[in-house]
mmCIF file of C-alpha atoms in Angstrom:
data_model
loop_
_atom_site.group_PDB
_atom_site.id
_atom_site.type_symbol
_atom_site.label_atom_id
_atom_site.label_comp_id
_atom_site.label_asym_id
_atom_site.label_seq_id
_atom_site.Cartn_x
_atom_site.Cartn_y
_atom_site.Cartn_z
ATOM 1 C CA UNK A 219 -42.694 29.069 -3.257
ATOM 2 C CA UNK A 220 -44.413 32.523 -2.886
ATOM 3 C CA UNK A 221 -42.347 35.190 -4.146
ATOM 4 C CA UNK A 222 -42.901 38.734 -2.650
ATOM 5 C CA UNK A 223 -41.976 41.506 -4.537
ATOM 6 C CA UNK A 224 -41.421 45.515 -3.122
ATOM 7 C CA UNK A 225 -41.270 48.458 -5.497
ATOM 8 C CA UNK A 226 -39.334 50.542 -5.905
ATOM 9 C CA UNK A 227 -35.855 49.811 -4.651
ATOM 10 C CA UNK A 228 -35.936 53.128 -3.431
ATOM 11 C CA UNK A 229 -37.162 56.394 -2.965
ATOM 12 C CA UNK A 230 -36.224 60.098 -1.584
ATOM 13 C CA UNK A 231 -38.707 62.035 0.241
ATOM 14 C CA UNK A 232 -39.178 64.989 2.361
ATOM 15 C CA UNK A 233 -39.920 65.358 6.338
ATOM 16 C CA UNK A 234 -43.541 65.777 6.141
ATOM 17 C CA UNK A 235 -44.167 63.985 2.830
ATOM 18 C CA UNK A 236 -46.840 61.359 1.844
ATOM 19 C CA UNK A 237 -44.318 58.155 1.405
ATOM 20 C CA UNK A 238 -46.189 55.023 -0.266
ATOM 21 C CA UNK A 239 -44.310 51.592 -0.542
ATOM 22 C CA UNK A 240 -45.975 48.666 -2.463
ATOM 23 C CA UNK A 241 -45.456 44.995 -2.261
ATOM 24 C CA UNK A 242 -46.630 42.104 -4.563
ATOM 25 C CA UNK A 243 -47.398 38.561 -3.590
ATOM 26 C CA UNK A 244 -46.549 35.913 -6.363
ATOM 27 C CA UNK A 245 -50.078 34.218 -5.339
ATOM 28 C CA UNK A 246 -53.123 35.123 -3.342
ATOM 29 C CA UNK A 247 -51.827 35.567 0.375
ATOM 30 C CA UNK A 248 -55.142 36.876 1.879
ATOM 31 C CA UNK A 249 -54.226 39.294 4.201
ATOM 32 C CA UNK A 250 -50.736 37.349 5.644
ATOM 33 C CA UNK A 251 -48.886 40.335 5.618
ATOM 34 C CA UNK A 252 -46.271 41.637 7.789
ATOM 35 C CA UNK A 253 -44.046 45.499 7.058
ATOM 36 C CA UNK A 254 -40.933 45.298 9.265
ATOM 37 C CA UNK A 255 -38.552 48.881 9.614
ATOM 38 C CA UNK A 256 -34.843 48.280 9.794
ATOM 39 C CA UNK A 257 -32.307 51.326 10.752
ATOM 40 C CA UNK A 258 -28.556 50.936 9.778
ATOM 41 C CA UNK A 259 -27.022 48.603 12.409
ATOM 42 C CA UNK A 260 -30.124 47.582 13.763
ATOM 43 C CA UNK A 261 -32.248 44.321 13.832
ATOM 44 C CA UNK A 262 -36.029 44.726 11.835
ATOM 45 C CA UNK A 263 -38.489 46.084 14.356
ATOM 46 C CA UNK A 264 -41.712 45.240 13.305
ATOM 47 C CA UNK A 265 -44.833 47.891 12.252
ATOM 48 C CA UNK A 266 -47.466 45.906 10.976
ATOM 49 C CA UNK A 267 -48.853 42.128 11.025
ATOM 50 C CA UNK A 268 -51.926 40.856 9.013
ATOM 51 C CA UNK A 269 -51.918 43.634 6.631
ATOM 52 C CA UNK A 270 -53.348 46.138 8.482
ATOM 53 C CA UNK A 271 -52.637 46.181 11.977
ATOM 54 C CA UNK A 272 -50.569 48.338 13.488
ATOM 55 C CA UNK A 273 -48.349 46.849 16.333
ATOM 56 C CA UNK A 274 -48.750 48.610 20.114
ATOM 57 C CA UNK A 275 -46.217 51.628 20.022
ATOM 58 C CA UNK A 276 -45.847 52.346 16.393
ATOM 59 C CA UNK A 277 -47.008 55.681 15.501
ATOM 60 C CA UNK A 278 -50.095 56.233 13.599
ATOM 61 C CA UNK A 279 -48.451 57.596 10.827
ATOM 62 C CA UNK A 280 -47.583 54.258 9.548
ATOM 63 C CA UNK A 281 -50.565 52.122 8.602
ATOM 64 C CA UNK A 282 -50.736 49.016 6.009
ATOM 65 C CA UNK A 283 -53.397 48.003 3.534
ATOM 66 C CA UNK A 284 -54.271 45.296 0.679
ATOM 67 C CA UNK A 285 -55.294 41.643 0.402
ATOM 68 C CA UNK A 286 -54.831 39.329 -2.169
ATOM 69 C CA UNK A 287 -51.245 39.857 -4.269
ATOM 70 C CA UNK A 288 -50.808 44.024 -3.802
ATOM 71 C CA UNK A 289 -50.375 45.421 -0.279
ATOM 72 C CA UNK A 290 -49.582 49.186 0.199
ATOM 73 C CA UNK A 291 -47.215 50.327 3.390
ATOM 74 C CA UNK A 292 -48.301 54.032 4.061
ATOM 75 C CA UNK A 293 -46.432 56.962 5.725
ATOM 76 C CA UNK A 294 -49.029 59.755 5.968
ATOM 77 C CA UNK A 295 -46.393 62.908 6.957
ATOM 78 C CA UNK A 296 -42.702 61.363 6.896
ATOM 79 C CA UNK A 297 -40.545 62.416 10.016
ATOM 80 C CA UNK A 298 -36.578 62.543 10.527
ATOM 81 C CA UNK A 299 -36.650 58.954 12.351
ATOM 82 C CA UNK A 300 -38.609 57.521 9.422
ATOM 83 C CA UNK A 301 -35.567 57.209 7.322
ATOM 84 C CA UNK A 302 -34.963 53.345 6.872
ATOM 85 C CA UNK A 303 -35.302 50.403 4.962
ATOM 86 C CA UNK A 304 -38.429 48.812 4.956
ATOM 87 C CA UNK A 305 -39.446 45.028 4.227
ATOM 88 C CA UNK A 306 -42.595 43.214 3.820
ATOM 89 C CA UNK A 307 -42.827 39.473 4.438
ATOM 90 C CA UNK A 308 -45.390 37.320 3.692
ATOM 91 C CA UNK A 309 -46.421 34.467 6.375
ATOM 92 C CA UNK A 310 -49.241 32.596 4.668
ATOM 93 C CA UNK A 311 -46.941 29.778 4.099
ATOM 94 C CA UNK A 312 -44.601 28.330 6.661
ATOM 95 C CA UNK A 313 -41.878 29.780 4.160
ATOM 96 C CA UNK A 314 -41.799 33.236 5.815
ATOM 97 C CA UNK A 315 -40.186 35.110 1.985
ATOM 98 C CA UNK A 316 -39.385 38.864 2.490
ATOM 99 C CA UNK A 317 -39.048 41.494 -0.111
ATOM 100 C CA UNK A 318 -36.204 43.164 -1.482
ATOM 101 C CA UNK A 319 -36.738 45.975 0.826
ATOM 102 C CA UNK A 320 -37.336 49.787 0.523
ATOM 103 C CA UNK A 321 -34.974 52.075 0.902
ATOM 104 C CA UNK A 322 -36.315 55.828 1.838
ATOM 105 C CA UNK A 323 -33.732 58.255 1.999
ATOM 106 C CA UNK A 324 -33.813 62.094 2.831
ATOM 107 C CA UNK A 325 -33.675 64.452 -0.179
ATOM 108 C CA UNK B 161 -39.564 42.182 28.782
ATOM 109 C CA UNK B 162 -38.700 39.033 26.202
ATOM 110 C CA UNK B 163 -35.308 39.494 25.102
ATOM 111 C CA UNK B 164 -33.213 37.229 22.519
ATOM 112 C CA UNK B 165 -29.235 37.287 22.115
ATOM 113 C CA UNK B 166 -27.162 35.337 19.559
ATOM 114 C CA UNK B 167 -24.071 33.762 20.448
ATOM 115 C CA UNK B 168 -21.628 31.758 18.140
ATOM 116 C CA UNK B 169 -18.036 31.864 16.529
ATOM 117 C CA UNK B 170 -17.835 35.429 14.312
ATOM 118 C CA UNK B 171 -15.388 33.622 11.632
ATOM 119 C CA UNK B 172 -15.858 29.887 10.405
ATOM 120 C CA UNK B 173 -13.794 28.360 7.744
ATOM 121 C CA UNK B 174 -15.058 27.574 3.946
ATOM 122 C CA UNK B 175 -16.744 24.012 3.987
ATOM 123 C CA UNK B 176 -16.963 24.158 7.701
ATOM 124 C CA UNK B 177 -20.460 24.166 9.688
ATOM 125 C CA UNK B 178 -21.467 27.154 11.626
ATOM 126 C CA UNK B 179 -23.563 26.823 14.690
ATOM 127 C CA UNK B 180 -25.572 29.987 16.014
ATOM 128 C CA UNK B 181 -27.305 30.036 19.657
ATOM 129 C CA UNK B 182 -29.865 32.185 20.853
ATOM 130 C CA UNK B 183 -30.459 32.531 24.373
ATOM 131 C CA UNK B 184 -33.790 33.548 25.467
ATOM 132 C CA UNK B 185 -34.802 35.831 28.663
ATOM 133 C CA UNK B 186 -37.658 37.328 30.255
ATOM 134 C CA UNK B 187 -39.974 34.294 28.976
ATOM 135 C CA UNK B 188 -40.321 30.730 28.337
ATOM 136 C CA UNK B 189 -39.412 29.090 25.133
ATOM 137 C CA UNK B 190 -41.831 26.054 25.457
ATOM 138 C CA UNK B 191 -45.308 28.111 24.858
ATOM 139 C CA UNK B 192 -47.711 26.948 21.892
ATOM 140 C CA UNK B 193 -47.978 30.394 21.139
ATOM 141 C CA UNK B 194 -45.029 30.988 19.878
ATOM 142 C CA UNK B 195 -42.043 29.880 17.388
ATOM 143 C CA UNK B 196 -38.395 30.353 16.412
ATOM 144 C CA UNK B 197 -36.811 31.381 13.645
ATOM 145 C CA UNK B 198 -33.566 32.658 12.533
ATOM 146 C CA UNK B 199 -33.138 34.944 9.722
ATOM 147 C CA UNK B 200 -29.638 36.802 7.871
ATOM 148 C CA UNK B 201 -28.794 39.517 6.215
ATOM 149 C CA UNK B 202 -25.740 40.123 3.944
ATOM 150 C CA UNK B 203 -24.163 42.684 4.266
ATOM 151 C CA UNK B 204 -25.779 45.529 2.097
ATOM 152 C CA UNK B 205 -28.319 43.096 0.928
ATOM 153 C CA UNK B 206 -31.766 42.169 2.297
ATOM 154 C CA UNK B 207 -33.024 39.700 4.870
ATOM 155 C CA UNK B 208 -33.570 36.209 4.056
ATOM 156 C CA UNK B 209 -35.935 33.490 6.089
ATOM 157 C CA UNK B 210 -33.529 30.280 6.971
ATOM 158 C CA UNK B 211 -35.531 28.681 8.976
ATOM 159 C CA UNK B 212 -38.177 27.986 12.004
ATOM 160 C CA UNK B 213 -39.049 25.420 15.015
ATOM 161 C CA UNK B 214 -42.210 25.155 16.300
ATOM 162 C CA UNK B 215 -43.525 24.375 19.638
ATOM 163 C CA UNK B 216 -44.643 20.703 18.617
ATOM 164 C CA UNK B 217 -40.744 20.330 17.235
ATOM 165 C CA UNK B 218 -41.785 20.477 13.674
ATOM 166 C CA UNK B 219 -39.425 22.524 11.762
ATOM 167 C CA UNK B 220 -39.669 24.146 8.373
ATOM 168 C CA UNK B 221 -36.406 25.371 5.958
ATOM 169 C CA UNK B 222 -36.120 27.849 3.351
ATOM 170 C CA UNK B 223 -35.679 25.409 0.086
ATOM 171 C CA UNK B 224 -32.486 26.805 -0.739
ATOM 172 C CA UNK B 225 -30.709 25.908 2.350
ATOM 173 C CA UNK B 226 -32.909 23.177 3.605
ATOM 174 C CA UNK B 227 -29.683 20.442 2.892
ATOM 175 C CA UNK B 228 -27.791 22.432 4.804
ATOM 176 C CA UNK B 229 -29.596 23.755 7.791
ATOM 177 C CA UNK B 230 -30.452 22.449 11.263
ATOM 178 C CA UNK B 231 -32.862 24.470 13.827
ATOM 179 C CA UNK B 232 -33.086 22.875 17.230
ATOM 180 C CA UNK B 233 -34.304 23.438 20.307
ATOM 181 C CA UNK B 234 -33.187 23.228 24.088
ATOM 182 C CA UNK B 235 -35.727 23.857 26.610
ATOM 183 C CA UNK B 236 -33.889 22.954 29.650
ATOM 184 C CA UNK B 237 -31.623 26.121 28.484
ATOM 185 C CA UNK B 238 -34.296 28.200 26.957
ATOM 186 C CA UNK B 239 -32.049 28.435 24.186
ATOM 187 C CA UNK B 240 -32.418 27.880 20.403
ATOM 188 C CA UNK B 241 -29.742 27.284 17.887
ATOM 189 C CA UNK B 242 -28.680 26.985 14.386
ATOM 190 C CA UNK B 243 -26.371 24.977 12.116
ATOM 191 C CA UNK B 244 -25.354 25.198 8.843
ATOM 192 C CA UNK B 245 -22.723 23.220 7.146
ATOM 193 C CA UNK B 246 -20.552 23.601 4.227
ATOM 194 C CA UNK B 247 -20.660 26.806 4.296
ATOM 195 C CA UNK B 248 -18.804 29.319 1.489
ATOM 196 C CA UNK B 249 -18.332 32.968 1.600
ATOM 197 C CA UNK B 250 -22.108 33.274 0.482
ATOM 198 C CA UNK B 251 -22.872 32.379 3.978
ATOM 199 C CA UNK B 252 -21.268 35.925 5.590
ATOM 200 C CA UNK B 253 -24.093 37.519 7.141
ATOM 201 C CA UNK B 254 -25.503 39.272 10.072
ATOM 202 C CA UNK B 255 -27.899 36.196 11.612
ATOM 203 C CA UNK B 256 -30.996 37.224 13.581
ATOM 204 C CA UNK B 257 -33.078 34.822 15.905
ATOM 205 C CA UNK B 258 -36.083 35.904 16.406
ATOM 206 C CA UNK B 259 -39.967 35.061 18.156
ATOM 207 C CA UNK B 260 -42.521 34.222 15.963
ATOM 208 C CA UNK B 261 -46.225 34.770 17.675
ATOM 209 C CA UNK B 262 -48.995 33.034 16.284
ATOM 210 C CA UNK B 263 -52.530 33.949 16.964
ATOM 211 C CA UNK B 264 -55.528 31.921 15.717
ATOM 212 C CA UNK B 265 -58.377 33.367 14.124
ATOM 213 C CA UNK B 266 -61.810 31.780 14.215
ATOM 214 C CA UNK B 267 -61.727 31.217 10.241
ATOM 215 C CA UNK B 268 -58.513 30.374 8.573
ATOM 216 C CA UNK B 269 -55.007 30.035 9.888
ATOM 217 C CA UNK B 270 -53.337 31.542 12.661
ATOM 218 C CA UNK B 271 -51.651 34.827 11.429
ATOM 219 C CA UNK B 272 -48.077 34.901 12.769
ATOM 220 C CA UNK B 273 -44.982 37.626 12.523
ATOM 221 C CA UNK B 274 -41.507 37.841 14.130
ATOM 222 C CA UNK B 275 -41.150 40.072 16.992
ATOM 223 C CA UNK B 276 -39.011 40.687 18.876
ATOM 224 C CA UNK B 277 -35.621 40.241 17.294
ATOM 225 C CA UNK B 278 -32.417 39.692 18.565
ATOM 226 C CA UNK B 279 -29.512 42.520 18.066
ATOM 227 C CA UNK B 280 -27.560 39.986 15.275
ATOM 228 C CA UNK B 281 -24.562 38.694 15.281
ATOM 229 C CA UNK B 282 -21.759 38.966 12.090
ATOM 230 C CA UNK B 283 -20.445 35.364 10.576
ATOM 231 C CA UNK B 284 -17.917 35.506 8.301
ATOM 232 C CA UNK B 285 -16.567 32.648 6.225
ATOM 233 C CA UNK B 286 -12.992 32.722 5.530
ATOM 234 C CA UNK B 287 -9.685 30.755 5.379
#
């Protein structure tokens, strides 16, 4: 089974920071790549599918990158709503794995 | 607007089998375009993939549940459900039913996501 692994656990940034999140596929998974946001109490909303596209009313702040094993979720100026977990999930096998999850938090 | 909602019992005992419906709205479950899945979340933990159910009825388990797990489908109710038996306190959770689109591209396979989700709903297992 493909494992997908996010780094780091967590991380506390600044409105109006650069925020980077990485994930790594266990084995090649092209670009079959989703990055879902999740507030507290809330289901995941999804941001981007196939690596790099961003989905219709996401701001274009948030874009995705990568192929292969190592994918890159980008926040290019981090804003108060921002603050969430985030999750990637791979769906090049019909075992849709998710990562740990990101946690970015205000400092 | 598609909207999904989970229904179900909030507390089930240990070694009992929980059963999760979601009721879909605003669109038709039987479309080749789409599939079903349901994920949880512990609470304070991450999300894990249990399970989907495709248009053609195939269905496809996360190994670690797959003894366990049933996803079904009822098109005459546009509703989807879940079952899980012998279930332990490891099974408390926030489950999430969710759409899974699939789009085909002209070289490889289709690329598919989850979207939208339903709200959740909280199962705990206890005597």
């Amino acid at each position: 089974d493909i494992q997908m692994t996010q780094s780091p656990s967590s991380l506390s940034a600044s409105v109006g920071d650069r925020v980077t999140i990485t994930c790594r596929a266990s084995q090649s998974i092209s670009s079959y790549l989703n990055w879902y946001q999740q507030k507290p109490g809330k289901a995941p909303k999804l941001l981007i599918y196939a690596a790099s596209s961003l989905q219709s009313g996401v701001p274009s702040r948030f874009s995705g990158s990568g192929s292969g094993t190592d994918f890159t979720l980008t926040i290019s100026s981090l804003q108060p709503e921002d603050f969430a977990t985030y999750y990637c999930q791979q769906s090049y096998s019909t075992h849709g794995a998710f990562g740990q999850g990101t946690k970015v938090e205000i400092k | 607007q598609l909207q999904l909602q989970e229904s179900g019992p909030g507390l089930v005992k240990p070694s009992e089998t929980l059963s999760l419906t979601c009721t879909v709205s605003g669109g038709s479950i039987s479309s080749s375009s789409y599939y079903w899945g349901w994920i949880r979340q512990p609470p304070g933990k991450g999300l894990e993939w249990i399970g989907s159910i495709y248009y053609s009825g195939s269905t496809y388990y996360n190994p670690s549940l797959k003894s366990r797990v049933t996803i079904s489908v009822d098109t005459s109710k546009n509703q989807f459900s879940l079952k899980l038996s012998s279930v332990t306190a490891a099974d408390t959770a926030v489950y999430y039913c969710a759409r899974g689109v699939i789009v085909v591209v002209p070289a490889g396979s289709p690329y598919n996501w989850f979207d939208p989700w339903g709200q959740g709903t909280l199962v705990t297992v206890s005597s």
